[in-house]
Short mmCIF file of C-alpha atoms and ligand atoms in Angstrom, two decimals:
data_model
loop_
_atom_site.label_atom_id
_atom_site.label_comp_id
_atom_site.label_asym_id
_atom_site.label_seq_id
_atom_site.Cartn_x
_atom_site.Cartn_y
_atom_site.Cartn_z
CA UNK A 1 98.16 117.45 -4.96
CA UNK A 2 96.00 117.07 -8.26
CA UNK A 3 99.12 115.68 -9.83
CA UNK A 4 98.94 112.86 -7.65
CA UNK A 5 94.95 112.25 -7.54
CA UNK A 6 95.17 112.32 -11.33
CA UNK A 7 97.87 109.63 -11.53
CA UNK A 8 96.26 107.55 -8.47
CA UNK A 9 93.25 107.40 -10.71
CA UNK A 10 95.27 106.73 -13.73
CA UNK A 11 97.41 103.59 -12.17
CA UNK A 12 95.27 102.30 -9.16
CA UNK A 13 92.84 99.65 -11.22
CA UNK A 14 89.41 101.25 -11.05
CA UNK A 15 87.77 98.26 -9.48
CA UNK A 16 90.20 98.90 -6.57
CA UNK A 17 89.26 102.81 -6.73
CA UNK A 18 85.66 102.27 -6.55
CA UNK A 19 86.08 99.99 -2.84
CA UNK A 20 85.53 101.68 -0.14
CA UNK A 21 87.81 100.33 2.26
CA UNK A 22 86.86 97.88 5.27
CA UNK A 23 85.32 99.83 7.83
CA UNK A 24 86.07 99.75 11.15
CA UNK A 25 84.22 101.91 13.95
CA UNK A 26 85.99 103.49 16.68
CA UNK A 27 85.05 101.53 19.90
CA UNK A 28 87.07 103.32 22.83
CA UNK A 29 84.54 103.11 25.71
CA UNK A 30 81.69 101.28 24.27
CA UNK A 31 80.39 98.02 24.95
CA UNK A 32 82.13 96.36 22.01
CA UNK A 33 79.49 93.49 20.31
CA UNK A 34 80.02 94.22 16.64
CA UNK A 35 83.04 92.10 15.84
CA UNK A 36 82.20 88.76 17.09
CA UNK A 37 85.20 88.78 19.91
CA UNK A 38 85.24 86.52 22.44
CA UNK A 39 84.91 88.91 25.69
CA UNK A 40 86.91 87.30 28.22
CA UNK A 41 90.64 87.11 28.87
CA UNK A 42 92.25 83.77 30.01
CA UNK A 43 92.74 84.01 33.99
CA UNK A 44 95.81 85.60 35.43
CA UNK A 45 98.29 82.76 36.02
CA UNK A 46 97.86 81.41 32.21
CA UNK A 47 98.77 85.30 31.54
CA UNK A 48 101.39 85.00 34.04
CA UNK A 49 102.36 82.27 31.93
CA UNK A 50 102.44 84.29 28.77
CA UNK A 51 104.46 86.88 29.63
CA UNK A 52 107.32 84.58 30.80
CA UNK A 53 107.20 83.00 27.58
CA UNK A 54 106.89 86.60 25.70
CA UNK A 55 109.89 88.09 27.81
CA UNK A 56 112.25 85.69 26.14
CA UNK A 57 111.24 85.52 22.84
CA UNK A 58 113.99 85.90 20.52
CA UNK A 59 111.86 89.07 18.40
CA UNK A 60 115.29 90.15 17.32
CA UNK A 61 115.27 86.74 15.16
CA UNK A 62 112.59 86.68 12.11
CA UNK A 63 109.65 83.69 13.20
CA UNK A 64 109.90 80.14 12.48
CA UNK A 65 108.51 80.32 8.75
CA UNK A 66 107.08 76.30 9.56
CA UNK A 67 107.12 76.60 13.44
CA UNK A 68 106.17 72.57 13.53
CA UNK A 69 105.24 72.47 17.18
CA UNK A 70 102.52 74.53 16.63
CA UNK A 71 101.11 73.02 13.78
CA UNK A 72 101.81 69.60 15.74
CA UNK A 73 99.55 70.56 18.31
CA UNK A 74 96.96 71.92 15.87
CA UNK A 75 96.71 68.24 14.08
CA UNK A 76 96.36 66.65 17.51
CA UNK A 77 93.55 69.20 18.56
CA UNK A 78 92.16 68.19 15.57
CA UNK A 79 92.71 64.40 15.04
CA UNK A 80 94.17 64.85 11.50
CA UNK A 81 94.58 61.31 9.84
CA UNK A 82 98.46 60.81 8.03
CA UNK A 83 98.66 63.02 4.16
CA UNK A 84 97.04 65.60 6.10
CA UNK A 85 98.74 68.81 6.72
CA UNK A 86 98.10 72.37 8.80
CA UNK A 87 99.14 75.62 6.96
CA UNK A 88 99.24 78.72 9.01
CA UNK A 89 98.05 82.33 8.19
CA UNK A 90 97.62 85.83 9.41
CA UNK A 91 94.30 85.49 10.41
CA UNK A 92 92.02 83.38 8.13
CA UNK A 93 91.54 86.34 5.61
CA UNK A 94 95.15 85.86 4.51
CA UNK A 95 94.05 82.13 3.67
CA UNK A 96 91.21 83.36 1.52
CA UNK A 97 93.24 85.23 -0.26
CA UNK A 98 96.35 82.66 -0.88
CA UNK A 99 93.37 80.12 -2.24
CA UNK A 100 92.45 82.31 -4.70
CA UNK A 101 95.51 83.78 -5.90
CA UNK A 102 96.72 79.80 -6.02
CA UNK A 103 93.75 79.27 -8.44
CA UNK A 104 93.32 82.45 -10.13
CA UNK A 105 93.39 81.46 -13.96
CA UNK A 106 92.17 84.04 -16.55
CA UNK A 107 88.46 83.55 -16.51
CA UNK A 108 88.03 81.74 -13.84
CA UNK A 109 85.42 82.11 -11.00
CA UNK A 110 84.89 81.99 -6.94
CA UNK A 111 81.52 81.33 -5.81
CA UNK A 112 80.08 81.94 -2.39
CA UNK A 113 76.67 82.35 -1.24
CA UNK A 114 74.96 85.75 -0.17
CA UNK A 115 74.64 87.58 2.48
CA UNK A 116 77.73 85.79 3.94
CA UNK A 117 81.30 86.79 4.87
CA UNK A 118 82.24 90.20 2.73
CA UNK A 119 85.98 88.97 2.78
CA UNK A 120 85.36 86.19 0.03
CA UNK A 121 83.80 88.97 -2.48
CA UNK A 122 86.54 91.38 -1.59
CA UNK A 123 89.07 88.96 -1.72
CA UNK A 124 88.09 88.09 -5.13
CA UNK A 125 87.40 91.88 -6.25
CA UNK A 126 91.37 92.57 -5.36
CA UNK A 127 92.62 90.04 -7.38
CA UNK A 128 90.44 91.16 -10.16
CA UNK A 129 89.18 87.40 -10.54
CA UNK A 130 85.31 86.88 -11.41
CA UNK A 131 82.68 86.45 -8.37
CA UNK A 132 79.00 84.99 -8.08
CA UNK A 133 77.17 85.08 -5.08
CA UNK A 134 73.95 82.55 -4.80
CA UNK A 135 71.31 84.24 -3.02
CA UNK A 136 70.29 81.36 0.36
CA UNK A 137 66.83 80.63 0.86
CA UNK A 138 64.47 82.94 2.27
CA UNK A 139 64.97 81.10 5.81
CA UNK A 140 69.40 81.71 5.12
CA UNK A 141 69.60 77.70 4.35
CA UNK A 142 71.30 77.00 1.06
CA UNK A 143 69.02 77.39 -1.90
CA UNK A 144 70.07 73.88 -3.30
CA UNK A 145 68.84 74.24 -6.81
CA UNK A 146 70.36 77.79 -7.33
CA UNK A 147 73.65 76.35 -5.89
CA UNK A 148 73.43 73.53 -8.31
CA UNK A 149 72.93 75.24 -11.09
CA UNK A 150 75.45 78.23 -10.36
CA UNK A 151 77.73 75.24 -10.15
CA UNK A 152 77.23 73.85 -13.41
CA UNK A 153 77.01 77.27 -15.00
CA UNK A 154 79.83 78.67 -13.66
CA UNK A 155 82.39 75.80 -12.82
CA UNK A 156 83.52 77.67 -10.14
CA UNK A 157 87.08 76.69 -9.27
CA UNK A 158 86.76 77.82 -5.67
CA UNK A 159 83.59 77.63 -3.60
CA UNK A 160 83.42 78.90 0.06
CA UNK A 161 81.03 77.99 2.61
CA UNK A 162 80.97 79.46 6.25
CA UNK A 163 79.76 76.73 8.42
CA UNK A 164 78.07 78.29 10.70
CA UNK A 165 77.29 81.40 8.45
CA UNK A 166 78.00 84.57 9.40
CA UNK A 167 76.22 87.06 9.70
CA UNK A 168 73.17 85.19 9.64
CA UNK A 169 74.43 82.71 12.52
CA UNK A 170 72.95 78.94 11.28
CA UNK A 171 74.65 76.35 10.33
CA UNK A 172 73.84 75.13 6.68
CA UNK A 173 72.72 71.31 6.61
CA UNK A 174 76.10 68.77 6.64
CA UNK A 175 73.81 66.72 3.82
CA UNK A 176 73.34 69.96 1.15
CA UNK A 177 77.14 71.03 1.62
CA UNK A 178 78.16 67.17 0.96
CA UNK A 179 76.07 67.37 -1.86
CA UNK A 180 78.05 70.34 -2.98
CA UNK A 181 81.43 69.40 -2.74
CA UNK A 182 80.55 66.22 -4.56
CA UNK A 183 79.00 68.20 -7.73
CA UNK A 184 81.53 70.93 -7.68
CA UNK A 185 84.34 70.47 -10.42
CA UNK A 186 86.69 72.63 -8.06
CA UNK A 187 87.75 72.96 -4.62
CA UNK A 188 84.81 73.64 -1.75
CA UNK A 189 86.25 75.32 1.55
CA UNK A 190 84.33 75.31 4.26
CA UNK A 191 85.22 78.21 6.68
CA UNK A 192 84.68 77.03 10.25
CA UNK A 193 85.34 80.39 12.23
CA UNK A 194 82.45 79.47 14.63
CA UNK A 195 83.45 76.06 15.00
CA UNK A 196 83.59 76.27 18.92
CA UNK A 197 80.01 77.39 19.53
CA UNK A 198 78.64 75.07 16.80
CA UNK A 199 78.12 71.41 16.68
CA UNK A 200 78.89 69.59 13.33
CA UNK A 201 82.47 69.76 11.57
CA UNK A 202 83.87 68.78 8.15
CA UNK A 203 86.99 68.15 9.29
CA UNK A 204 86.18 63.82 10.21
CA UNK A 205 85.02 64.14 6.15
CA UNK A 206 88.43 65.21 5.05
CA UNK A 207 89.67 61.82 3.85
CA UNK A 208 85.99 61.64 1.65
CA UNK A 209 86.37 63.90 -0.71
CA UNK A 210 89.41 64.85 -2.57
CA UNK A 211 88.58 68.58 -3.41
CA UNK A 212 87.57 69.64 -0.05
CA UNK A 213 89.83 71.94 2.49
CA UNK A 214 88.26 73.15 6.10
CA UNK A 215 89.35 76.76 7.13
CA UNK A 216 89.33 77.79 11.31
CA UNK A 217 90.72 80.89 12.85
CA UNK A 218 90.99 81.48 16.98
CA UNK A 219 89.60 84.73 16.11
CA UNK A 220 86.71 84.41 17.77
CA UNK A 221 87.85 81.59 20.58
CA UNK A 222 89.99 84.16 22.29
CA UNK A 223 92.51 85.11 20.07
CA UNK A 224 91.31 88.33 17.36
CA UNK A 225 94.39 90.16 18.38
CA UNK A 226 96.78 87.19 17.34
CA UNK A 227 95.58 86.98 14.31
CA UNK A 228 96.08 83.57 13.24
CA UNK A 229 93.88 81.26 11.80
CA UNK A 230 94.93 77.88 9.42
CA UNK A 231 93.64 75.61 6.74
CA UNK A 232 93.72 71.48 6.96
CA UNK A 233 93.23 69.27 4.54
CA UNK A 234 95.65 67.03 1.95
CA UNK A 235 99.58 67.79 1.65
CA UNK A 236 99.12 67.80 -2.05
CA UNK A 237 96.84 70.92 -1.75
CA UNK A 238 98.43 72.70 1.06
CA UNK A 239 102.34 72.27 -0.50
CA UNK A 240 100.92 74.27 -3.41
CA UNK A 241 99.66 77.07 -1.04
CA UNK A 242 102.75 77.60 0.83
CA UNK A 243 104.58 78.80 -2.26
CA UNK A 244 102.82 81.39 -2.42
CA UNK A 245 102.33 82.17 1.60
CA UNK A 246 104.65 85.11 1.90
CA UNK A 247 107.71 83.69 4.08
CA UNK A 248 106.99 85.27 7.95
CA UNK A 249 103.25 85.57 7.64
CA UNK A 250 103.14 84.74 11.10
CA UNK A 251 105.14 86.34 13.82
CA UNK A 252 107.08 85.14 16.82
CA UNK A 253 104.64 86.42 19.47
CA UNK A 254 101.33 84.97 18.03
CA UNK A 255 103.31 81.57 17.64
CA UNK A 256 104.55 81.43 20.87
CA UNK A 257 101.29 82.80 22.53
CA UNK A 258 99.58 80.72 20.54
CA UNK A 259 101.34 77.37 21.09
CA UNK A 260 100.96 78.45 25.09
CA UNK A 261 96.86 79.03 24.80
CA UNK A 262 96.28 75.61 22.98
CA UNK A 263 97.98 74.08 25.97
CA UNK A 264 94.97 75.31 27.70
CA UNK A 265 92.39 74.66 25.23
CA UNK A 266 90.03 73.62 27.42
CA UNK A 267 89.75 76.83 29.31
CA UNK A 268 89.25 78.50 25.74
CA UNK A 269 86.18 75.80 25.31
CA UNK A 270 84.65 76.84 28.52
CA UNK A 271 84.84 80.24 27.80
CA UNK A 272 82.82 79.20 24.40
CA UNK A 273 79.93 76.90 26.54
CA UNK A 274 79.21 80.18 28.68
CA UNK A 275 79.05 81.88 25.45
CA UNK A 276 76.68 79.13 24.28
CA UNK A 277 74.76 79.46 27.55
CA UNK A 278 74.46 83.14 27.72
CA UNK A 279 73.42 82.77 23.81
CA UNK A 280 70.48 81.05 24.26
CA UNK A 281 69.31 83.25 27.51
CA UNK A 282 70.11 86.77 25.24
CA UNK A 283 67.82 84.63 22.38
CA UNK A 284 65.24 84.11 24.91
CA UNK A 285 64.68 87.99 26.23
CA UNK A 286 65.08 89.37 22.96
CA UNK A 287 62.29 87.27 21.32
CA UNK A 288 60.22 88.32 24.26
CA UNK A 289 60.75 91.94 22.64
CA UNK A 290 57.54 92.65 20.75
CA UNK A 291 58.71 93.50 16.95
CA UNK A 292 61.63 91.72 16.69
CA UNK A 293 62.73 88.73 15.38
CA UNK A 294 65.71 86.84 16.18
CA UNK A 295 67.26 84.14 14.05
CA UNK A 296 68.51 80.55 15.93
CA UNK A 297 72.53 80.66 15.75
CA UNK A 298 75.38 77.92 16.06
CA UNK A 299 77.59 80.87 16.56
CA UNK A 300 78.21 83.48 19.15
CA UNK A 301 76.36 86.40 17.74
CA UNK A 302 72.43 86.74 17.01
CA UNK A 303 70.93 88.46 13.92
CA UNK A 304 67.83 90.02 14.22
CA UNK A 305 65.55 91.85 12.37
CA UNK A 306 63.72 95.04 14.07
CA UNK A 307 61.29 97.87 12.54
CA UNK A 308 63.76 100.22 12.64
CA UNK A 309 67.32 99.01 12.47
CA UNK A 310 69.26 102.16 11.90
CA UNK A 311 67.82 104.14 14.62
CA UNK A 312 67.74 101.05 17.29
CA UNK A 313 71.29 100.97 16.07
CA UNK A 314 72.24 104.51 16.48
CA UNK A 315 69.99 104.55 19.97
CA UNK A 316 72.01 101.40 21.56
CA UNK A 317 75.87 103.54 19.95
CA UNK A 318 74.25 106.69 21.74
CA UNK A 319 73.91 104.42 25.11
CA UNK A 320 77.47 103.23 24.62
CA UNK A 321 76.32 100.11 22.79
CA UNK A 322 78.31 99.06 19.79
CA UNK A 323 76.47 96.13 17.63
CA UNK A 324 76.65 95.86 13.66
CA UNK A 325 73.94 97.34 11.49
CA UNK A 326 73.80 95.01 8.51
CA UNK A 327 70.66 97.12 6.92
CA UNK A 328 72.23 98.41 3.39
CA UNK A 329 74.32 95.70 3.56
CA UNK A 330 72.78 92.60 1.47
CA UNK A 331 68.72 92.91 0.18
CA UNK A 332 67.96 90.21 2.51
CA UNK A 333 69.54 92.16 5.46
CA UNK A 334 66.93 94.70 5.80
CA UNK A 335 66.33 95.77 9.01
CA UNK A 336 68.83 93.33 10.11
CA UNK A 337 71.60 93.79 13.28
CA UNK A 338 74.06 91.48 14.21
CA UNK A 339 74.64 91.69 18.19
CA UNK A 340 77.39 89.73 19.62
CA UNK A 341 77.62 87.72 22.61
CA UNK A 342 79.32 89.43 25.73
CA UNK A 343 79.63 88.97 28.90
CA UNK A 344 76.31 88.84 31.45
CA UNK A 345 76.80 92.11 32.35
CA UNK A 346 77.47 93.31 28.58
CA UNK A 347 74.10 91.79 27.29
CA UNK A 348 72.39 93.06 30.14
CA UNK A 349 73.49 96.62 29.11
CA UNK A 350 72.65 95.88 25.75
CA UNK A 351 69.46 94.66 26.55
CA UNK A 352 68.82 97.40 28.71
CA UNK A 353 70.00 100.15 26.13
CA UNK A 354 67.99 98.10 23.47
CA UNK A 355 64.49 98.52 25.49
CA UNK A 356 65.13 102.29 26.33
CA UNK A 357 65.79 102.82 22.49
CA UNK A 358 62.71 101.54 21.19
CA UNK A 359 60.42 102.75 24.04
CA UNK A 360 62.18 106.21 22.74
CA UNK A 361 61.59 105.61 18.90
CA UNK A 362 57.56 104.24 20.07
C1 PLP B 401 85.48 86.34 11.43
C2 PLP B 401 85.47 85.43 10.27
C3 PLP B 401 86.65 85.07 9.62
C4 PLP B 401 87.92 85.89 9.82
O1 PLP B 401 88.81 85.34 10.59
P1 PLP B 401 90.25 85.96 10.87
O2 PLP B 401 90.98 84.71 11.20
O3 PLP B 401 90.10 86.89 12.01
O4 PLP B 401 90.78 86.60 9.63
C5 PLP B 401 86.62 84.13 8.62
N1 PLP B 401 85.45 83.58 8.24
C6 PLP B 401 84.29 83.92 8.81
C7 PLP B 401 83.03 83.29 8.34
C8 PLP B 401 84.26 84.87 9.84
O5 PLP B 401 83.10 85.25 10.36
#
């Protein structure tokens, strides 16, 4: 045994051996709002539907490494204009990660701004390429002279923005990230994961600028367990990326199922206006709650900031409530949690487990 540890230590690369690896809390049982899933299923018959395509799917056959249809049907949903192209990936975190590799020259650097999605600084840790995070504004909007200058400093060859952000839930102003994709020397991606419960898109601005990509998943329209999320934007770009996309990043069944859901997009987009709808009344009660503040959101989660975040946050796990505590997390997280929406009857148990916890800790 210390044979191995020793060697581990003296091969793995210590920036790898110093990560602790993404954490994910068991959830059997619990009233799941921590991971920004969308909580409904699709109704029976469009399951129905599924199935019959699943039971003959040719799984003895590797997948369709450029299954066309699918990415036909992606353009369409998404009104792509001619020299624009759709690349696929397992999940959008695989995308990250091709985008950096592709760009990845000795020295240089991927910039992102902070607190915001944790894959873009992993990402960048495991390919042992240089990071800088720009601190937002004290309200989470983008901290435009920071930015700038980070931008000039740095020359950042890769720049993402989440659009909404995540975890803080607002959607940075179209006019600031313009303004950053026209002073930034490298490519700007803006990551629209929340697209659906948001209003504004960069993906109409496309043609504008020639170092700009937009990122989506259906992670969190329906589809986390498919894992599949893509990248539009010019051929020129996205021909470079799919050298290095390994050759079945995407299997048969999540093409297939896929393919079959964005048939029936429009039920997906209903699902997301309740979402909207039952955002706005979960916004409402918990800003009634004395002691806690709750940020406005253009996605389908809330962040909020409490007294007391890691005991509210072990009270609501206690009361079979999972949310996220983000205190620890970022400086500008303290005291933060990020609660998903659910269903009616989910936010009502998490309201209800939320008021019993700090009537407890009072
Ligand atoms: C959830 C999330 C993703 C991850 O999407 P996957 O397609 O599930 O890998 C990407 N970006 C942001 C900002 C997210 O919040």
């Amino acid at each position: 045994m210390s044979s191995i540890s020793t060697l581990v230590s003296q091969l793995v690369r210590p920036e790898i051996l110093a990560l602790n690896a993404y954490h994910v809390p068991v959830s059997a049982g619990m009233v799941k709002l921590d991971a920004m899933e969308n909580p409904y299923l699709v109704p029976l018959s469009l399951r129905e539907e599924i199935a019959a395509v699943v039971s003959g799917a040719a799984i003895n056959r590797y997948p369709d490494p450029n299954p066309l249809a699918l990415k036909r049907k992606i353009a369409e949903l998404l009104q792509l204009k001619s020299g624009m192209s759709v690349l696929l990936g397992n999940g959008s975190d695989e995308l990250i990660q091709l985008l950096a590799m592709a760009v990845n020259k000795p020295g240089t650097t991927l910039l992102s701004v902070e607190p915001s999605f944790v894959m873009y600084k992993m990402i960048a840790t495991f390919l042992g390429m240089r990071y800088v995070g720009v601190p937002l504004a004290q309200d989470f909007s983008l901290d435009m002279s920071a930015m700038l200058a980070a931008i000039e400093r740095d020359k950042p060859a890769l720049i993402f923005l989440a659009y909404p952000n995540n975890p803080t839930g607002n959607a940075f102003s179209a006019a600031d990230i313009k303004q950053i994709i026209a002073a930034a020397p490298g490519l700007v991606v803006v990551d629209e994961a929340y697209y659906a419960f948001a209003e504004g898109s960069f993906v109409p601005h496309l043609a504008e600028y020639p170092n700009l990509l937009v990122m989506r998943t259906f992670s969190k329209l329906g589809m986390a367990g498919l894992r599949l999320g893509f990248l539009v934007g010019s051929e020129l770009w996205l021909n470079e990326l799919e050298k290095l996309r390994l050759p079945y990043n995407v299997g048969v069944l999540p093409q297939l199922v896929a393919e079959k859901l964005l048939d029936h997009h429009d039920v997906l987009l209903a699902q997301a206006e309740q979402i909207k709808q039952d955002r706005s009344l979960l916004l409402q009660e918990l800003s009634a709650i004395k002691g806690v503040k709750v940020y406005p959101s253009s996605a389908n989660f809330l962040l909020l900031r409490v007294a007391r975040a890691k005991e509210i946050f072990e009270g609501l796990k206690q009361r079979g409530v999972l949310i996220k505590n983000l205190h620890g997390s970022h400086p500008m997280l303290q005291d933060c949690l990020r609660v998903t929406v659910g269903t009616p009857e989910e936010n009502r148990r998490f309201l209800e487990a939320f008021n019993e916890t700090i009537t407890q800790l009072a």
